[in-house]
Tab-separated table of C-alpha atoms in Angstrom:
chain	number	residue	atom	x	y	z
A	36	UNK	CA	76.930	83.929	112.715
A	37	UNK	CA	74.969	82.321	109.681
A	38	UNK	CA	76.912	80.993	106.906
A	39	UNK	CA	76.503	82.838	103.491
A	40	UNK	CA	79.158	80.758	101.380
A	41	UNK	CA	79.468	77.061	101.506
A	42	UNK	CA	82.289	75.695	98.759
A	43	UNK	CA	81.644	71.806	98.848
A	44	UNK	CA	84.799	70.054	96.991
A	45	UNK	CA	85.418	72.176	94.335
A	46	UNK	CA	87.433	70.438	91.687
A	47	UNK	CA	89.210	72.497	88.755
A	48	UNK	CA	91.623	71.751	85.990
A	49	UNK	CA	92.733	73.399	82.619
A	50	UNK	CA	93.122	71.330	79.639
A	51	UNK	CA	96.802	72.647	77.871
A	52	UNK	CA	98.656	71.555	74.824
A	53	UNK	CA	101.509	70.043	77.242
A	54	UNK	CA	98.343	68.039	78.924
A	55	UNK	CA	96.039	68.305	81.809
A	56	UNK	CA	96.866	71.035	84.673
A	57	UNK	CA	94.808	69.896	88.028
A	58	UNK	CA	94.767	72.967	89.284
A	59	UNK	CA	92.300	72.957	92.447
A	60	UNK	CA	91.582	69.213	93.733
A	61	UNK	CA	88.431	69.255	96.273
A	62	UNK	CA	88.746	72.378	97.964
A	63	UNK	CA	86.294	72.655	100.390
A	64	UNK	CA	85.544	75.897	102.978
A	65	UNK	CA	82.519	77.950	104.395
A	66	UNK	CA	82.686	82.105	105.201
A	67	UNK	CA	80.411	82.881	107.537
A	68	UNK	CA	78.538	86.783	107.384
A	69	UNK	CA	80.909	89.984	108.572
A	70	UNK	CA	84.386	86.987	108.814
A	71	UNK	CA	87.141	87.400	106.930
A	72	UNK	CA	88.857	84.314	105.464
A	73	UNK	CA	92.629	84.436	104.728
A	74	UNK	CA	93.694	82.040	101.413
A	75	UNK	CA	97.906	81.724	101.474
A	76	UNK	CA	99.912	79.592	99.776
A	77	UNK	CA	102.512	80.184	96.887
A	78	UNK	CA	102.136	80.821	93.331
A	79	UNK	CA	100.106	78.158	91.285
A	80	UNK	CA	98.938	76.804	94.828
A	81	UNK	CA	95.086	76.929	93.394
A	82	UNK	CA	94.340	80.368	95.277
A	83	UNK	CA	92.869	82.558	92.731
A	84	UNK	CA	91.326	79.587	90.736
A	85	UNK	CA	89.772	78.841	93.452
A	86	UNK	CA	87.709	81.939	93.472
A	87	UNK	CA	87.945	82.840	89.524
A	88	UNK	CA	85.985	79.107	90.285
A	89	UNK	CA	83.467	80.438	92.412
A	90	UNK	CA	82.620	83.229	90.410
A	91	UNK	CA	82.125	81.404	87.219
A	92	UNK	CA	85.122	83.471	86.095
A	93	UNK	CA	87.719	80.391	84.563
A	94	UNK	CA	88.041	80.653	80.662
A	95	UNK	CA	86.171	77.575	79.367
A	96	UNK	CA	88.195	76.297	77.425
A	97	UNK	CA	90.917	75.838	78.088
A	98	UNK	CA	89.274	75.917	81.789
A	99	UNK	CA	86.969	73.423	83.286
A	100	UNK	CA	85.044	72.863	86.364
A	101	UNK	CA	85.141	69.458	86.908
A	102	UNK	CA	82.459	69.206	90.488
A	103	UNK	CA	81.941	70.198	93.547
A	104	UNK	CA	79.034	72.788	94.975
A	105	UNK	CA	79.193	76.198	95.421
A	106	UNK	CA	76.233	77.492	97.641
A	107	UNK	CA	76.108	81.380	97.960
A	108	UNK	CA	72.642	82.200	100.717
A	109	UNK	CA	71.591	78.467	99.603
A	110	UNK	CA	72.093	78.737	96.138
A	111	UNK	CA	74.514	76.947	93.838
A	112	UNK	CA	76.476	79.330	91.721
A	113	UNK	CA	77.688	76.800	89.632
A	114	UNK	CA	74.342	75.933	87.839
A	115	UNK	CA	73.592	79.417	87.709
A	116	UNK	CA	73.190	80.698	83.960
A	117	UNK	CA	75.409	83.293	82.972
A	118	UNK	CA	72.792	85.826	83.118
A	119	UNK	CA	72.327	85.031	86.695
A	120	UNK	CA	75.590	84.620	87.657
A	121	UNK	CA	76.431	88.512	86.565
A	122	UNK	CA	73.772	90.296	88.683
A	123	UNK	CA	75.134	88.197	91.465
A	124	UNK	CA	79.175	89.112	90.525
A	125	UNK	CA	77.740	92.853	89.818
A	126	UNK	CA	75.177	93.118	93.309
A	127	UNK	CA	76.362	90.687	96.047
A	128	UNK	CA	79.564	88.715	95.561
A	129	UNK	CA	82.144	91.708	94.444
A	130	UNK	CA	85.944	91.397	93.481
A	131	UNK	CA	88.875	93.392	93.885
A	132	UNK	CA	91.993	91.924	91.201
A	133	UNK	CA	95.480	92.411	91.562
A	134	UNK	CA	96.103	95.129	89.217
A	135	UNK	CA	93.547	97.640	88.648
A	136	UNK	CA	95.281	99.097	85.529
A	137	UNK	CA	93.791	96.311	83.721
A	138	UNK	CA	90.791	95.866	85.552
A	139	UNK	CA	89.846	99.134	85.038
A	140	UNK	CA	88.437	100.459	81.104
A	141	UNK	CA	91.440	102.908	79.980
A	142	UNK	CA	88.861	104.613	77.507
A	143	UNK	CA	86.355	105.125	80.035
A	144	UNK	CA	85.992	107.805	83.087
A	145	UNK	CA	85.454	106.768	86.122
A	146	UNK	CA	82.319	108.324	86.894
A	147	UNK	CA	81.004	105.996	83.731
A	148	UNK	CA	82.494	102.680	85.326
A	149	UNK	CA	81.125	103.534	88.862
A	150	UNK	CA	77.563	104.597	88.151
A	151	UNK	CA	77.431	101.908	85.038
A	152	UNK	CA	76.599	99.046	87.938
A	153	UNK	CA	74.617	101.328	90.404
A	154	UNK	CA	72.016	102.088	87.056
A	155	UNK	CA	72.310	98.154	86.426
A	156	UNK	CA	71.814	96.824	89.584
A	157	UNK	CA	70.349	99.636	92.114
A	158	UNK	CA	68.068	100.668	89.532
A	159	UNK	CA	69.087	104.312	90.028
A	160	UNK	CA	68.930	106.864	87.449
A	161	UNK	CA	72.348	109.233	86.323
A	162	UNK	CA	71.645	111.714	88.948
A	163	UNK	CA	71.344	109.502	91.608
A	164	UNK	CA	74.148	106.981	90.452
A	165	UNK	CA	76.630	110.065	90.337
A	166	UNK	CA	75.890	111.066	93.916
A	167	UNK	CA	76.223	107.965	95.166
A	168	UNK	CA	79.526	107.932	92.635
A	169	UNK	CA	80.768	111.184	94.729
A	170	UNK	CA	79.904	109.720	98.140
A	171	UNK	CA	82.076	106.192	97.343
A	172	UNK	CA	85.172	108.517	96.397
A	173	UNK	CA	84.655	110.035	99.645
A	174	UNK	CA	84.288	106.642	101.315
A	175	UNK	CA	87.806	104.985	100.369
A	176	UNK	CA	89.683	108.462	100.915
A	177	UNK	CA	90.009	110.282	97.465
A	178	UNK	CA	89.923	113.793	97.712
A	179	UNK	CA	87.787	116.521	95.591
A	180	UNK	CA	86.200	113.437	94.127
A	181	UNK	CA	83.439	115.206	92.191
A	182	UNK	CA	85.751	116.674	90.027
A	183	UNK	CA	87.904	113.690	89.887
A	184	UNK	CA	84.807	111.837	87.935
A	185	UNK	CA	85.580	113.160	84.767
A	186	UNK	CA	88.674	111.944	84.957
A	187	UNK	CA	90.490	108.313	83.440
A	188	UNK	CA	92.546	105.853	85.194
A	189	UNK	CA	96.173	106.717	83.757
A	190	UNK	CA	95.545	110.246	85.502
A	191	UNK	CA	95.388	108.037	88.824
A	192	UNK	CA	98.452	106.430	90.890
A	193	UNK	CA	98.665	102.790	92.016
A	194	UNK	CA	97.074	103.308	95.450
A	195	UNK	CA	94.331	105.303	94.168
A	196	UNK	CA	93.413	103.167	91.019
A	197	UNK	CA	93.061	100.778	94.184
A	198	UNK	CA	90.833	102.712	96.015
A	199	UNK	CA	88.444	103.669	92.719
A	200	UNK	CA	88.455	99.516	92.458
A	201	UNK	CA	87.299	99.222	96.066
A	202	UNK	CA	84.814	101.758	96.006
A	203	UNK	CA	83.557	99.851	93.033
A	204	UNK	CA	83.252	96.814	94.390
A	205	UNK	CA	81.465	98.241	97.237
A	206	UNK	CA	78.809	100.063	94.818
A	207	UNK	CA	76.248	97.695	95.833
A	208	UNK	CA	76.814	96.980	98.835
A	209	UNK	CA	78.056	93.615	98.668
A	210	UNK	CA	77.302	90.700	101.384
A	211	UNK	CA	81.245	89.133	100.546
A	212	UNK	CA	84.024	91.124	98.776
A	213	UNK	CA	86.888	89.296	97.704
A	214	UNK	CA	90.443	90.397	96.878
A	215	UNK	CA	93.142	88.605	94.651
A	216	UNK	CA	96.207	90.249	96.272
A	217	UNK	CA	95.397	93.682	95.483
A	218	UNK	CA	98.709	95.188	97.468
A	219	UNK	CA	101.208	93.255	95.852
A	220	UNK	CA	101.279	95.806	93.067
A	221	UNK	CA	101.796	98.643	95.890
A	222	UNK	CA	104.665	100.163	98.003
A	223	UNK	CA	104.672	99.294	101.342
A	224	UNK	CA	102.580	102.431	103.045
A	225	UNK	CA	100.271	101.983	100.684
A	226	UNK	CA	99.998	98.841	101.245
A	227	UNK	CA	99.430	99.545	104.490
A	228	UNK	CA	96.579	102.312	104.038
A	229	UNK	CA	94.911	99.779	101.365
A	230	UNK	CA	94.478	96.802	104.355
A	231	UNK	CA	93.556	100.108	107.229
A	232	UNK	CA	90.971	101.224	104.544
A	233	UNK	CA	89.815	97.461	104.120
A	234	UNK	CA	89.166	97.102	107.900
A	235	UNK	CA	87.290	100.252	108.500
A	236	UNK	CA	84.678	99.654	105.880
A	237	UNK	CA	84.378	95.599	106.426
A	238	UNK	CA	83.274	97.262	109.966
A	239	UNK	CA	81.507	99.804	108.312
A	240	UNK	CA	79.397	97.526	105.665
A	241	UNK	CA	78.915	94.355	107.608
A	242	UNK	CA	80.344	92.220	104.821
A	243	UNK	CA	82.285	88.780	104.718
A	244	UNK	CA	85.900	89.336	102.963
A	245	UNK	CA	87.987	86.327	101.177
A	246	UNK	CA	91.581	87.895	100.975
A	247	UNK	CA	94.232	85.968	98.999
A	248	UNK	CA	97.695	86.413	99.282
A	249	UNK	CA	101.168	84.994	99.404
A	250	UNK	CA	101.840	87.490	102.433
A	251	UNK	CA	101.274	85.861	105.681
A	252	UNK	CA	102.183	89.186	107.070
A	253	UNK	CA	99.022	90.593	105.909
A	254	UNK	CA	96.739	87.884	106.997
A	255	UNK	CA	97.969	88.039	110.027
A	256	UNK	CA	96.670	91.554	111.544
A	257	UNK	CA	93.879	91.428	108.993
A	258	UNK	CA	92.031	87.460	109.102
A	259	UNK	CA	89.682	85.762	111.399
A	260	UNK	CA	90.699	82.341	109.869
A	261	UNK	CA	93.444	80.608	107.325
A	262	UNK	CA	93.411	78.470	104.810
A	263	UNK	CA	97.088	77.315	103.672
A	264	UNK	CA	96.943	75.913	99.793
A	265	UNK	CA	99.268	73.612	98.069
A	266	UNK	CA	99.566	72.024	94.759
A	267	UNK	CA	95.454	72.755	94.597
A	268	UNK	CA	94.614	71.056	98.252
A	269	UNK	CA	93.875	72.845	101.522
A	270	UNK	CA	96.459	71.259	104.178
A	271	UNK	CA	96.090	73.969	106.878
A	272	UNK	CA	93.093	75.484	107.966
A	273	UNK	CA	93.203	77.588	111.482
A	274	UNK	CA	91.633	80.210	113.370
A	275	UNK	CA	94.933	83.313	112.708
A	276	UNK	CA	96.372	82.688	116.699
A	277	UNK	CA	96.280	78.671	116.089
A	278	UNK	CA	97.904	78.953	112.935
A	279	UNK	CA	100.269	81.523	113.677
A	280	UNK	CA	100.540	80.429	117.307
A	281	UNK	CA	101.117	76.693	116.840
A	282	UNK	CA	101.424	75.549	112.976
A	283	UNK	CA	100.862	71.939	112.316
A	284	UNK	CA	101.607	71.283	108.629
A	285	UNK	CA	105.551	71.228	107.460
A	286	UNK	CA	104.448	73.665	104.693
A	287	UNK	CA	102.701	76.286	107.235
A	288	UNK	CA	106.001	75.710	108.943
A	289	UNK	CA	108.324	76.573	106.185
A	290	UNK	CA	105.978	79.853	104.989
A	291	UNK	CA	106.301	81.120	108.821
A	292	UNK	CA	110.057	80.276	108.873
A	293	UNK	CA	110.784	82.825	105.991
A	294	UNK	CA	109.155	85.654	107.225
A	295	UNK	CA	111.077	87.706	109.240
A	296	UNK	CA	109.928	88.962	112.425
A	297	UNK	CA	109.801	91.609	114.268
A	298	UNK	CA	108.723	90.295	118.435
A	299	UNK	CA	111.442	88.397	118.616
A	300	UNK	CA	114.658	89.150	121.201
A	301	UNK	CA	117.431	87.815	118.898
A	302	UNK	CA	118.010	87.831	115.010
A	303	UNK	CA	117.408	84.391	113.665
A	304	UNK	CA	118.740	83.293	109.692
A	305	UNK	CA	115.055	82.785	107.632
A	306	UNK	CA	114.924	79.296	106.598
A	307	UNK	CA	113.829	77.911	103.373
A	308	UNK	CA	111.654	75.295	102.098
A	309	UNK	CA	114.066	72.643	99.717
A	310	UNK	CA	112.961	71.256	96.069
A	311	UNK	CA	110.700	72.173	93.624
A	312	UNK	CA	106.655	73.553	93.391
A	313	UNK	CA	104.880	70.315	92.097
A	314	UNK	CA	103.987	69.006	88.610
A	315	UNK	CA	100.785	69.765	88.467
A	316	UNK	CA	99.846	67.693	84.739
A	317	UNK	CA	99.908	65.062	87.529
A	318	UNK	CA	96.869	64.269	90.600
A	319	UNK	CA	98.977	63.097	92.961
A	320	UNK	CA	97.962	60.080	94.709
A	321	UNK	CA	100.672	60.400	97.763
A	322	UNK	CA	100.749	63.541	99.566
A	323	UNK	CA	101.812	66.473	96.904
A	324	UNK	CA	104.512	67.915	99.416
A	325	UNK	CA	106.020	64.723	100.542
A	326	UNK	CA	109.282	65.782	98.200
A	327	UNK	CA	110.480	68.523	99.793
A	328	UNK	CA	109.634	67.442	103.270
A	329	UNK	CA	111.684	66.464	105.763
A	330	UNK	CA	109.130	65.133	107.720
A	331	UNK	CA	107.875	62.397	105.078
A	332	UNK	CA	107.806	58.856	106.221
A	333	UNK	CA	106.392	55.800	104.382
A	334	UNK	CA	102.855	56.285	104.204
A	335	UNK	CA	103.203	59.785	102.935
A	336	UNK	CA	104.897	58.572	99.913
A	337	UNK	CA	101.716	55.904	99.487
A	338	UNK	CA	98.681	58.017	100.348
A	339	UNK	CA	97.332	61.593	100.223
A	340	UNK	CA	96.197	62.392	103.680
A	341	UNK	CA	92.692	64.643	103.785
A	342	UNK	CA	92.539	67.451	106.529
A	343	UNK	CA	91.229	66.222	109.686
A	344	UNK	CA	90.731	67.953	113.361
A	345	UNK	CA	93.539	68.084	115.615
A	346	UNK	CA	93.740	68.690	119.325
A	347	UNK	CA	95.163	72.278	119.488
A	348	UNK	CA	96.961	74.569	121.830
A	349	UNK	CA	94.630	77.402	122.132
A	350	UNK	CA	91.098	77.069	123.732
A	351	UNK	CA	88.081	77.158	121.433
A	352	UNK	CA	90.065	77.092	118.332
A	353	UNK	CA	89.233	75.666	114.343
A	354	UNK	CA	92.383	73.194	113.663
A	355	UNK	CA	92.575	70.928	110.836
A	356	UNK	CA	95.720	70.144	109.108
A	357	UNK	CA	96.578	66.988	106.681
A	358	UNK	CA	99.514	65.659	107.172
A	359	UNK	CA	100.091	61.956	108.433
A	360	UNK	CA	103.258	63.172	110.906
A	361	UNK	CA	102.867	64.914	114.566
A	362	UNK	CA	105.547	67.217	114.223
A	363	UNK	CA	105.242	67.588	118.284
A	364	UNK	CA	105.493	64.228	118.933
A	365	UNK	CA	107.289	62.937	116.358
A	366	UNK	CA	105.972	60.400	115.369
A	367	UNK	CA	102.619	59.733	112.893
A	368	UNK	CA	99.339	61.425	113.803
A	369	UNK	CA	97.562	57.903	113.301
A	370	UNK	CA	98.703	54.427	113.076
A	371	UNK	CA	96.834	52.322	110.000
């Protein structure tokens, strides 16, 4: 499969009155076309600045994008002009936020927010853009949708202010859709119908899908490949039955560890990961999760270790992980 998005060190911070926040700190992944790419990792990890990053979407000020590349079908997004950069966040690269309540206008119905980018961007005229309107209700499961136009988002629930922001996003028929947790929000069913609904039209449509989440029980039936985050670096990055199958980092270790499970013969107590989320007004120079873990030797303490390739259980599979220790063998992954 060709690669459509190529993110090339991304760096990201926010300048606040209490100092600098280093939020993302050379992130670097590629989605290829019809994958879907799984981003984990717990709150202020660097997830969704990673891809507010992307999109051009980070507040500048207090925001700033320090370097890095961003190359959607060969072109950099990031020297895009901002006139440029909207038809490509209205046409190709769509996204799906956490809480459509404020996502969505209030004052507006939604037959005017989904036909606004079909006239905009598919050149069609009201006739055409409220058909299509009809037929995207239809798509993501909301009954009697031509009458259901006319009406606003309050007279919506949860689940199906989700679905109206899904059949947005797929309006012009997008070549990568990308979701900020967009079930957290949601009961559990729903949840569930949300991710079914996902999968059925990623089939349908073709397109690549970035889903970020703290879940790892949602990545799991629904990813091709993971990406664990902390303190703004990548220090896992698997194909799902590696990662899930054999995890290499202490971090990905801990995450798995408090999720309960459901294959398993006998009841086990859901562990914990110790300490504190980092201070991010500091770039750490040592590895940023060295503090809570109880793998940490020496050289973690001294130097932040990048992600490299590491012999893996499974056949064929993506493994990188950075961390200086071999939890299997106990002892460090390379000598200096």
């Amino acid at each position: 499969m060709a690669t459509i998005l190529e993110v090339k060190n991304l760096v990201t911070c926010f300048n606040t009155p209490e100092g600098v926040v280093h939020a993302v700190n050379g992130v670097s992944f590629n989605l290829d076309e019809g994958e879907t790419l799984g981003i984990v990792g717990e709150s202020g990890c660097g997830k969704s600045v990673t891809v507010l990053s992307i999109l051009q979407l980070i507040p500048q000020p207090p925001g700033k994008i320090l370097g890095g590349q961003v190359l959607f079908m060969g072109k950099d997004l990031l020297k895009m002009s901002p006139e440029e950069i909207r038809h490509v966040r209205g046409s190709q690269l769509r996204m799906v936020f956490q809480d459509p309540m404020t996502s969505l206008n209030p004052v507006l119905t939604i037959a005017r927010q989904l036909t606004e980018p079909l006239e905009l961007h598919m050149a069609m005229n009201p006739k055409q853009s409220r058909q299509r309107a009809i037929e995207l209700l239809d798509m993501v499961g909301i009954s009697d949708s031509a009458s259901r136009l006319n009406d606003y988002p309050f007279q919506f629930s949860g689940g199906m202010r989700q679905r109206v922001m899904i059949a947005m996003s797929l309006a012009c028929n997008p070549a990568i859709l990308i979701a900020d947790e967009p079930t957290t929000a949601l009961d559990v069913t729903i949840q569930a119908q949300i991710i079914e609904l996902v999968k059925r039209l990623r089939e349908e449509f073709g397109m690549a899908i970035i889903w970020i989440t703290h879940d790892l029980g949602i990545i799991a039936g629904l990813a091709d490949r993971v990406m664990v985050m902390y303190a703004g670096f990548v220090v896992e990055h698997a194909r799902v039955k590696a990662l899930y199958g054999h995890p290499s980092h202490p971090y990905t270790r801990g995450l798995l560890g408090a999720l309960p499970r459901l294959d398993e013969d006998q009841a086990r107590d859901l562990s914990n990961i110790e300490g504190m989320p980092p201070d991010l007004f500091t770039k750490p120079t040592a590895c940023p999760f060295a503090p809570r873990c109880s793998y940490a030797y020496e050289r973690c303490q001294e130097e932040n270790p990048q992600l490299m390739a590491i012999n893996g259980k499974f056949e064929d599979e993506l493994h990188e992980v950075a961390c200086w220790w071999n939890i299997d063998l106990g002892r460090p992954r390379y000598e200096r």
